[in-house]
PDB file of C-alpha atoms in Angstrom:
ATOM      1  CA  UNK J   1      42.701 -20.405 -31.432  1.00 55.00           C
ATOM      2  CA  UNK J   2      42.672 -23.813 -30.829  1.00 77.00           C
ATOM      3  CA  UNK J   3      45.546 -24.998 -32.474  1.00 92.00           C
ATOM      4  CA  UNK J   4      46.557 -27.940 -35.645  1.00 95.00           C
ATOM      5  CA  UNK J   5      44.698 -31.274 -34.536  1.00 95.00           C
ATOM      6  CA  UNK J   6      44.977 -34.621 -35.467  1.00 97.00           C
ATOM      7  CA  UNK J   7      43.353 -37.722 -35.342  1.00 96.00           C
ATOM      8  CA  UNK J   8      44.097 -40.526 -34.703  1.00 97.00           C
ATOM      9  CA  UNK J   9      47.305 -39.958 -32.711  1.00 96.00           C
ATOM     10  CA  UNK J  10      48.514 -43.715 -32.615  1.00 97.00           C
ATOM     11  CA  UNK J  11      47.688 -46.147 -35.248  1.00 98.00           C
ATOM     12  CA  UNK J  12      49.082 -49.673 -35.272  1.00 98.00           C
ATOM     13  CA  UNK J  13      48.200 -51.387 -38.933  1.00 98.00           C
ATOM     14  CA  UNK J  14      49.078 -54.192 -40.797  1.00 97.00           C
ATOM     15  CA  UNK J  15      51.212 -54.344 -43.573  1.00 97.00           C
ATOM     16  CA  UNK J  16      48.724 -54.296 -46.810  1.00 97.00           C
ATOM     17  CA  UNK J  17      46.340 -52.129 -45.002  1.00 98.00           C
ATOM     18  CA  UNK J  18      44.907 -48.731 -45.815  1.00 98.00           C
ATOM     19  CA  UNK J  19      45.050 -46.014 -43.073  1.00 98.00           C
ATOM     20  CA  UNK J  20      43.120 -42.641 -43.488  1.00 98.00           C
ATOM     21  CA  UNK J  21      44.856 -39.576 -40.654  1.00 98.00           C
ATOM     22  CA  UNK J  22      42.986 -36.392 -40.668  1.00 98.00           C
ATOM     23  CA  UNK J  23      44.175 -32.798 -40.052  1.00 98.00           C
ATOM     24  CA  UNK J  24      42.401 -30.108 -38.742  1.00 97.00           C
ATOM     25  CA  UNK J  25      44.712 -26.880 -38.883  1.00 96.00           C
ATOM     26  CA  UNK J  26      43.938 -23.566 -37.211  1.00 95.00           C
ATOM     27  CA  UNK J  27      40.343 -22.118 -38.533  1.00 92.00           C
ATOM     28  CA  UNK J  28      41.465 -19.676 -41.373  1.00 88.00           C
ATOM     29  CA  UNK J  29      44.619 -20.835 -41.913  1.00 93.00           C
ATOM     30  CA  UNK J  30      44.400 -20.796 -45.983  1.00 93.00           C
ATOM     31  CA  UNK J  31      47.673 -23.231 -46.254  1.00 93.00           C
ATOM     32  CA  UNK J  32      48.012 -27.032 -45.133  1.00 95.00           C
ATOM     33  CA  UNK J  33      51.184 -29.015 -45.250  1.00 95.00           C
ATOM     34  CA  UNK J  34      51.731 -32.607 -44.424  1.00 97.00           C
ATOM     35  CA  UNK J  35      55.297 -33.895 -43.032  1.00 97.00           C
ATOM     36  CA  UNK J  36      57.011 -37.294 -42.478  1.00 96.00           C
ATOM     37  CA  UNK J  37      59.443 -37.514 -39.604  1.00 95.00           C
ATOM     38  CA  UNK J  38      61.312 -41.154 -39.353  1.00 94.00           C
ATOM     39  CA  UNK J  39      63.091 -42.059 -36.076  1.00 89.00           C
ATOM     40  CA  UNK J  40      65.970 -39.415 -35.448  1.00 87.00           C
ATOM     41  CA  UNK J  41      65.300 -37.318 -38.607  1.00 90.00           C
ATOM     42  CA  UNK J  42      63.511 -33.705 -38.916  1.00 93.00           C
ATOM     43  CA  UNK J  43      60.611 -33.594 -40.899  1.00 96.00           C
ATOM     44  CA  UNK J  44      60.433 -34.152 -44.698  1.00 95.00           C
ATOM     45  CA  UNK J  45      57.836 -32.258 -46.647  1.00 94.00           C
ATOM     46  CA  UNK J  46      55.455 -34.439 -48.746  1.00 95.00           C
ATOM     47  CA  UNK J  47      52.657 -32.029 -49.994  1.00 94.00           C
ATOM     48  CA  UNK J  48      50.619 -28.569 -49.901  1.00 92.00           C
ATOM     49  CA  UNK J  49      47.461 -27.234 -50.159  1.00 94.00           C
ATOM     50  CA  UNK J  50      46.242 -23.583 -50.342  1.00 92.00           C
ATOM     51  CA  UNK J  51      42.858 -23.369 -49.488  1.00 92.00           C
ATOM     52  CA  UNK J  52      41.821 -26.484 -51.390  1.00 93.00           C
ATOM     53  CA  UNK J  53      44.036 -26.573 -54.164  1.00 92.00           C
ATOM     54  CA  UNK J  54      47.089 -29.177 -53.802  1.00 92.00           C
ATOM     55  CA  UNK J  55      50.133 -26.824 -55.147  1.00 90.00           C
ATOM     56  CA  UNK J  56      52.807 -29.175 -54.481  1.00 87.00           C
ATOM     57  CA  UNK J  57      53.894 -32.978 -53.961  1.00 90.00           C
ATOM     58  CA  UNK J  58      57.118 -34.246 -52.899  1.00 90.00           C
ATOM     59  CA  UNK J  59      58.803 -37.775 -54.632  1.00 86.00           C
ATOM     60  CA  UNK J  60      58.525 -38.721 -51.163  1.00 81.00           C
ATOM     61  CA  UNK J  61      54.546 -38.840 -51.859  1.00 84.00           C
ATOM     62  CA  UNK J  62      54.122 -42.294 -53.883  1.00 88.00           C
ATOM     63  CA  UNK J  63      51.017 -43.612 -55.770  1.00 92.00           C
ATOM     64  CA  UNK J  64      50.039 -45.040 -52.362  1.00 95.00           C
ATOM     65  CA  UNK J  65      49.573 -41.349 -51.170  1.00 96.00           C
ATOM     66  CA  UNK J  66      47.159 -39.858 -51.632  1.00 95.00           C
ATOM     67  CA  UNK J  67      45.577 -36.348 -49.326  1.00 96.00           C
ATOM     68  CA  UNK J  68      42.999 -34.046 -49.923  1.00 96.00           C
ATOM     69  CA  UNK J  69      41.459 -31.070 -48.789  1.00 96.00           C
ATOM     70  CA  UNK J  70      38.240 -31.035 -50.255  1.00 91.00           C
ATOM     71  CA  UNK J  71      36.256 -27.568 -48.603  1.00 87.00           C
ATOM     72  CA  UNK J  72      39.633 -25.842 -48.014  1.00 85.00           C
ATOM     73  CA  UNK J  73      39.223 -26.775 -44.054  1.00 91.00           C
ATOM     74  CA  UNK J  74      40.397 -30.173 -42.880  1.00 96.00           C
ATOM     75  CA  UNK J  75      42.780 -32.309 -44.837  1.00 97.00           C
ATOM     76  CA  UNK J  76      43.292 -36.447 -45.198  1.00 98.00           C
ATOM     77  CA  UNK J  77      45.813 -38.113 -45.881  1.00 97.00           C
ATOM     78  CA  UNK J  78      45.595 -42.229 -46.860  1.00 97.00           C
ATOM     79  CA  UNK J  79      47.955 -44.278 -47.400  1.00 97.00           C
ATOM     80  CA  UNK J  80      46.794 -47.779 -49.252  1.00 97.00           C
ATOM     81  CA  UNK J  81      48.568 -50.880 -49.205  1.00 97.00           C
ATOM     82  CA  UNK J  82      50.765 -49.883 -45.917  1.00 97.00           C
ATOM     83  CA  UNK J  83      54.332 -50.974 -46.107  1.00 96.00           C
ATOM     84  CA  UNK J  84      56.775 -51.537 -42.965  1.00 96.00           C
ATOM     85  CA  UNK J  85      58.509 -48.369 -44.342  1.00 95.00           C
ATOM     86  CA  UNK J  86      55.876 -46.359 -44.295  1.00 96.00           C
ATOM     87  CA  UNK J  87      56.208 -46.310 -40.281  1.00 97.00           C
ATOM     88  CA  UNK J  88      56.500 -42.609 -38.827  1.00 97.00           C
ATOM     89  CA  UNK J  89      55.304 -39.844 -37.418  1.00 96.00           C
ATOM     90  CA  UNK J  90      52.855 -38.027 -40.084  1.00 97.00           C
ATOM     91  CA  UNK J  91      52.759 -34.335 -39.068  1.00 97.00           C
ATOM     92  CA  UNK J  92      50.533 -31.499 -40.145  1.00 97.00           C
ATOM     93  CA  UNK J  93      50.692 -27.757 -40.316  1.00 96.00           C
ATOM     94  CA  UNK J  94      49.231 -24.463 -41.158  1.00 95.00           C
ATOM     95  CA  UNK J  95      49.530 -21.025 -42.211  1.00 93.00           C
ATOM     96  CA  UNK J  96      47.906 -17.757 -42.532  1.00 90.00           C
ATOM     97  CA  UNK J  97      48.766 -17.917 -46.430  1.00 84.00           C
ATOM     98  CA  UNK J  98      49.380 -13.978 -45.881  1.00 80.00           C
ATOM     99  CA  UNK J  99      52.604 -13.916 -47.377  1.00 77.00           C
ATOM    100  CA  UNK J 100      55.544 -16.303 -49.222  1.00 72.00           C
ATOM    101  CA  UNK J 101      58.205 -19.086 -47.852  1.00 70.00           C
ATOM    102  CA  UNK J 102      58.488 -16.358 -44.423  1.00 80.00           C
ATOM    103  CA  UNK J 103      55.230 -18.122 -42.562  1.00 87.00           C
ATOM    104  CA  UNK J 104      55.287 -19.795 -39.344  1.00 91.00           C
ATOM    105  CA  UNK J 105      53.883 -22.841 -39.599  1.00 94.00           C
ATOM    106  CA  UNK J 106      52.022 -24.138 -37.057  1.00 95.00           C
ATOM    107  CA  UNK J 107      52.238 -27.780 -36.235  1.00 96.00           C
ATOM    108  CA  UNK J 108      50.005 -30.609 -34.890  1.00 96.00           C
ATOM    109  CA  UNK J 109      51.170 -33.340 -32.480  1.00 94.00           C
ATOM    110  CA  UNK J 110      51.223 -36.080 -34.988  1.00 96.00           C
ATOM    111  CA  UNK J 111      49.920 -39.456 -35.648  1.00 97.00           C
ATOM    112  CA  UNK J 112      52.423 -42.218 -35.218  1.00 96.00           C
ATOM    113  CA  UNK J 113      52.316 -45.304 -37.678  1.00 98.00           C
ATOM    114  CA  UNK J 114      53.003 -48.299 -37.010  1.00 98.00           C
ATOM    115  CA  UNK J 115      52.822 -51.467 -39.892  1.00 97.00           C
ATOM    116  CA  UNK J 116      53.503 -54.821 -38.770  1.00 96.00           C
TER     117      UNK J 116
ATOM    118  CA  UNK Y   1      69.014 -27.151 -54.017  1.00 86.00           C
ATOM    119  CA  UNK Y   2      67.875 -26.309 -50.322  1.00 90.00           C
ATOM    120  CA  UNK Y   3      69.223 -27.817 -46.732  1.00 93.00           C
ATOM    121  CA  UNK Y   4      70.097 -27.825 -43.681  1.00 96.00           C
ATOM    122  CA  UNK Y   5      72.948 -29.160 -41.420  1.00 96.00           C
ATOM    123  CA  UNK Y   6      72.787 -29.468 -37.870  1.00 94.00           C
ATOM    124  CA  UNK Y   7      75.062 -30.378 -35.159  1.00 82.00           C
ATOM    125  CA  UNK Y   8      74.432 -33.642 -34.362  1.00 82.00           C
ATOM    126  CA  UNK Y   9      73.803 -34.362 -30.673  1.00 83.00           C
ATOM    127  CA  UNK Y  10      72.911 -35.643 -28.364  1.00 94.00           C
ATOM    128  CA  UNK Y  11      73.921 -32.668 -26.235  1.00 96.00           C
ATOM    129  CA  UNK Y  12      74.081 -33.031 -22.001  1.00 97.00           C
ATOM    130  CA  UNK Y  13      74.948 -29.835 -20.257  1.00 97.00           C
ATOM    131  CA  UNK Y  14      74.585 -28.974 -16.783  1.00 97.00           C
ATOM    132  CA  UNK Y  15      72.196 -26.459 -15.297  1.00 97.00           C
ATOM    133  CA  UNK Y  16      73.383 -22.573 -15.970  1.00 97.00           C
ATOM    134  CA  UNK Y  17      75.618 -23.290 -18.811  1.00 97.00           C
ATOM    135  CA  UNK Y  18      75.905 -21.269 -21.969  1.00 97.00           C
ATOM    136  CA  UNK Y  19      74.459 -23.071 -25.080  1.00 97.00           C
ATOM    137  CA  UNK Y  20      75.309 -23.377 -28.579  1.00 97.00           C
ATOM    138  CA  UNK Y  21      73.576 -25.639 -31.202  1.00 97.00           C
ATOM    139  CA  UNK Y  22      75.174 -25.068 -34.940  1.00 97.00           C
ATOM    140  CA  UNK Y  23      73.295 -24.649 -37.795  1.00 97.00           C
ATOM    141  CA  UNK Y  24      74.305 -24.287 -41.465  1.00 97.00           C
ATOM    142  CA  UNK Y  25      72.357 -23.968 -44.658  1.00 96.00           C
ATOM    143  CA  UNK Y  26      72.676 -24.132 -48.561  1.00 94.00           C
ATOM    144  CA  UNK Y  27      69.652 -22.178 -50.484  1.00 91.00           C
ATOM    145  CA  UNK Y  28      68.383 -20.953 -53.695  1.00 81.00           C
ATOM    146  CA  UNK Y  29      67.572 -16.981 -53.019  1.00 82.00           C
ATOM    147  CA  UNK Y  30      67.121 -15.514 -50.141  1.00 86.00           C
ATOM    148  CA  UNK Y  31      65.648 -18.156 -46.915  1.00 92.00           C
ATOM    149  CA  UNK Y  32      63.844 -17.513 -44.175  1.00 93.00           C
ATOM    150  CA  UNK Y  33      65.271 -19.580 -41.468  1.00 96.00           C
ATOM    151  CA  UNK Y  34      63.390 -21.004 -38.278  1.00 97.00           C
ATOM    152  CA  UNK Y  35      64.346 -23.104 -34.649  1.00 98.00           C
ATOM    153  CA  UNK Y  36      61.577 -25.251 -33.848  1.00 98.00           C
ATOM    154  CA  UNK Y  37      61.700 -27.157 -30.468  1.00 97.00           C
ATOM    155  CA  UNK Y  38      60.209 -30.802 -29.746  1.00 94.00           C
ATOM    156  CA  UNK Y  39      59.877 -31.010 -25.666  1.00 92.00           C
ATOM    157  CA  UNK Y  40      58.724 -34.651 -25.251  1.00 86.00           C
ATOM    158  CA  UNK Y  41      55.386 -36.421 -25.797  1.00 83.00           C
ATOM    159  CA  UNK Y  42      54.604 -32.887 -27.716  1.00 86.00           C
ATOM    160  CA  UNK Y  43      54.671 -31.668 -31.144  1.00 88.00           C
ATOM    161  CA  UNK Y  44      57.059 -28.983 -33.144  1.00 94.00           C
ATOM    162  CA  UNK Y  45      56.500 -25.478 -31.315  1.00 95.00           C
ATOM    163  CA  UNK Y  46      58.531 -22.385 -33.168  1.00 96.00           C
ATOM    164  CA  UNK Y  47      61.293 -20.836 -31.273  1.00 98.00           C
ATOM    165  CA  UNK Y  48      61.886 -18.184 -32.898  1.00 97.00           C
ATOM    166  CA  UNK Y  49      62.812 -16.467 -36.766  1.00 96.00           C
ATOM    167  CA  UNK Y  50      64.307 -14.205 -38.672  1.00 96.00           C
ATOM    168  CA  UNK Y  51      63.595 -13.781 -42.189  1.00 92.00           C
ATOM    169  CA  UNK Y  52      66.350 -11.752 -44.040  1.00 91.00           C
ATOM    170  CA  UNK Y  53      69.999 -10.864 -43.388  1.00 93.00           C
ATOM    171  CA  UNK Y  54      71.441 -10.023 -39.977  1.00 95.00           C
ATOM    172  CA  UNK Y  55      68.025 -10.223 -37.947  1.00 95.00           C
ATOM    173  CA  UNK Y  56      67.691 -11.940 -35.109  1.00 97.00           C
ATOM    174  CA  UNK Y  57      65.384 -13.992 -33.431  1.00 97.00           C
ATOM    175  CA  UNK Y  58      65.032 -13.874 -29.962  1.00 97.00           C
ATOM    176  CA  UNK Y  59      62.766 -16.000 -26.991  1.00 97.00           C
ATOM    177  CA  UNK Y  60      62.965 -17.365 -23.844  1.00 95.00           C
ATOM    178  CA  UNK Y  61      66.436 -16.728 -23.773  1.00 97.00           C
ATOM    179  CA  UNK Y  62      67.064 -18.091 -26.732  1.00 98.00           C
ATOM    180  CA  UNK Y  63      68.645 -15.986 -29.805  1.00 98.00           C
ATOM    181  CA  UNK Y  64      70.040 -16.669 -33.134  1.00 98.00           C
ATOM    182  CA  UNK Y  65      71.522 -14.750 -35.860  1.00 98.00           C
ATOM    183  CA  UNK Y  66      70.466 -15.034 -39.894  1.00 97.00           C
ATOM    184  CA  UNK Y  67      74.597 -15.075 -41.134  1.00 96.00           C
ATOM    185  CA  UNK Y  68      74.150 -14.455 -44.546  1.00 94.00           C
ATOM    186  CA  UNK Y  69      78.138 -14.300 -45.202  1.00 94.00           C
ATOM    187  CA  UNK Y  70      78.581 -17.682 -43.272  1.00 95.00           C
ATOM    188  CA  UNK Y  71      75.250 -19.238 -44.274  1.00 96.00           C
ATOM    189  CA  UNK Y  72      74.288 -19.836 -40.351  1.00 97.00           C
ATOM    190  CA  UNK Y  73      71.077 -19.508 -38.097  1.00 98.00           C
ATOM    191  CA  UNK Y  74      73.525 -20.889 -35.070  1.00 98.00           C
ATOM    192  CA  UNK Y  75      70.930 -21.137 -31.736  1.00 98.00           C
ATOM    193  CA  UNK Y  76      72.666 -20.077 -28.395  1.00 98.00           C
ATOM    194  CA  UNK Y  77      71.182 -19.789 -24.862  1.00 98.00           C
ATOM    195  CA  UNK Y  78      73.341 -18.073 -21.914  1.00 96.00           C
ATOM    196  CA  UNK Y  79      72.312 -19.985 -19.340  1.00 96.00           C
ATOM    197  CA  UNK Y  80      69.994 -23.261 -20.118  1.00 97.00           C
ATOM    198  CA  UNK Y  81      67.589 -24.620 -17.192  1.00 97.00           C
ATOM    199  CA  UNK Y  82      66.299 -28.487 -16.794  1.00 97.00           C
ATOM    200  CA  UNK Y  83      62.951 -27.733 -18.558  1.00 96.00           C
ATOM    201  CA  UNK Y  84      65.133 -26.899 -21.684  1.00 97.00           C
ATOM    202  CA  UNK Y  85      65.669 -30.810 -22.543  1.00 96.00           C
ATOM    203  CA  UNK Y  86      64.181 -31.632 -25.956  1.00 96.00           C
ATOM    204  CA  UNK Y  87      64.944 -31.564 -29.500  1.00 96.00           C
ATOM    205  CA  UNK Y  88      65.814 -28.922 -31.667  1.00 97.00           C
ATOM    206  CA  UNK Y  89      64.970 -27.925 -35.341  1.00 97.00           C
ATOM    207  CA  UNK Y  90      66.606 -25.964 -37.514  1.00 97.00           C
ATOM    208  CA  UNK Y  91      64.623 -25.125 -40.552  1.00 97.00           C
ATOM    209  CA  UNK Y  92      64.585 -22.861 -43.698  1.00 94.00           C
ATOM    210  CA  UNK Y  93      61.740 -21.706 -46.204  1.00 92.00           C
ATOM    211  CA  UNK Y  94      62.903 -20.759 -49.591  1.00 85.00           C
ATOM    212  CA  UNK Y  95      61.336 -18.769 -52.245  1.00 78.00           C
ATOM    213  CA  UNK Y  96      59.960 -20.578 -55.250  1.00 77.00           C
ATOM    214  CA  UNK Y  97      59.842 -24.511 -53.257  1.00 77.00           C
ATOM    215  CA  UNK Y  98      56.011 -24.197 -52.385  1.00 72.00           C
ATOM    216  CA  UNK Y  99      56.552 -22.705 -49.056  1.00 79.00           C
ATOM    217  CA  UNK Y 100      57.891 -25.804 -47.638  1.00 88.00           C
ATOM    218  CA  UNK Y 101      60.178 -26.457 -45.231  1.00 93.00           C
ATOM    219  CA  UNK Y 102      63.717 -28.055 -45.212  1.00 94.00           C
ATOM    220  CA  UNK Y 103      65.015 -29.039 -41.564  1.00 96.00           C
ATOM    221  CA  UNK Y 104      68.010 -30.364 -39.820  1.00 96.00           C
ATOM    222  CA  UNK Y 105      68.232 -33.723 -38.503  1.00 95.00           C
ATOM    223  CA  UNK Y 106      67.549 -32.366 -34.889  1.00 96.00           C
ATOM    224  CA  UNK Y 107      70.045 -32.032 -31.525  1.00 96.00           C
ATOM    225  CA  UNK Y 108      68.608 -33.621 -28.654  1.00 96.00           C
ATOM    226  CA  UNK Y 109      69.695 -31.536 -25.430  1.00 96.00           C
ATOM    227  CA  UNK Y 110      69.626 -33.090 -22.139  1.00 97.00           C
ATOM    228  CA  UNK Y 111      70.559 -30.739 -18.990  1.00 97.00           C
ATOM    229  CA  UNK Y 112      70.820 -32.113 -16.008  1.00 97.00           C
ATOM    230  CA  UNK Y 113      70.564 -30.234 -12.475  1.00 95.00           C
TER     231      UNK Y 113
END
């Protein structure tokens, strides 16, 4: 058990740019979640995959956002046309998918965005 | 709707004292409710859960108590050491919101020797 991994873990872009992160979560770990965190907030939920299905998408999640998780393994998540605002830490996490809302999820370190 | 309110930090106690971080939450059914904990330069780690009414989650010293009657997961440690500085998360899953999370803002606890 390896653990969530993700890559890259720094990016510095600039503003107008399109940035791709990938997420690999623990192997057979049916569910995938991606998370914003901004500077002295907790984490805000932006979307949801089981296996390779995308079940859910938070307003947070703007036409500019787009992830994917096309063989029900690793995920990506792009964001085109970066804004200042979209500076953060992008997190990812996993679950068994075993049973509802009372997983653990399991949580890479991050990639941290920077637009200038 | 679902969330979480933390107390707000940050939080600088000395070595051996007794902890308390509060933790409130509003929720549609019945949550499960989590502590995460950021040490620094790492990412989220779980602390510990419960997952229904009067359980409690206990590790590394740490415990907390699912409060159904006074919607709290509050996170207390009896005696904290230095390699307990970092941030913590409060955090509920509700049924029926796609098995997301909703956390707290975070307390950042410093403890000093």
């Amino acid at each position: 058990d390896t653990g969530v991994s993700q890559d890259p873990r720094h990016k510095i872009t600039k503003r107008g740019q399109n940035v791709t992160f990938r997420c690999d979560p623990i192997s057979e770990h049916n569910r995938l979640y991606w998370y914003r965190q901004t500077l002295g907030q907790g984490p805000e939920f932006l979307t949801y995959f089981q296996n390779e299905a995308q079940l859910e998408k938070s307003r947070l999640l703007s036409d500019r956002f787009s992830a994917e998780r096309p063989k029900g393994s690793f995920s990506t998540l792009e964001i085109q046309r970066t804004e200042q605002g979209d500076s953060a830490m992008y997190l990812c996490a996993s679950s068994p998918g075993t049973s509802e809302y009372q997983e653990t999820q399991y949580f890479g370190p991050g990639t941290r965005l920077l637009v200038l | 709707g679902n969330s979480v309110t933390q107390m707000e930090g940050p939080v600088t106690l000395s070595e051996e004292a007794f902890l308390t971080i509060n933790c409130t939450y509003t929720a549609t059914g019945y949550p499960s409710l989590f502590w995460y904990v950021q040490y620094p330069g790492e990412g989220l780690q779980l602390l510990l859960k419960a997952t229904k009414a009067d359980d409690k989650g206990s590790n590394k010293g740490f415990e907390a108590t699912y409060r159904k009657e006074t919607t709290s997961f509050h996170l207390e440690k009896g005696s904290v050491q230095v390699s307990d500085s970092a941030v913590y998360f409060c955090a509920l899953s509700a049924p029926n919101t796609g098995n997301q999370f909703y956390f707290g803002t975070g307390t950042s606890l410093t403890v000093i020797p």
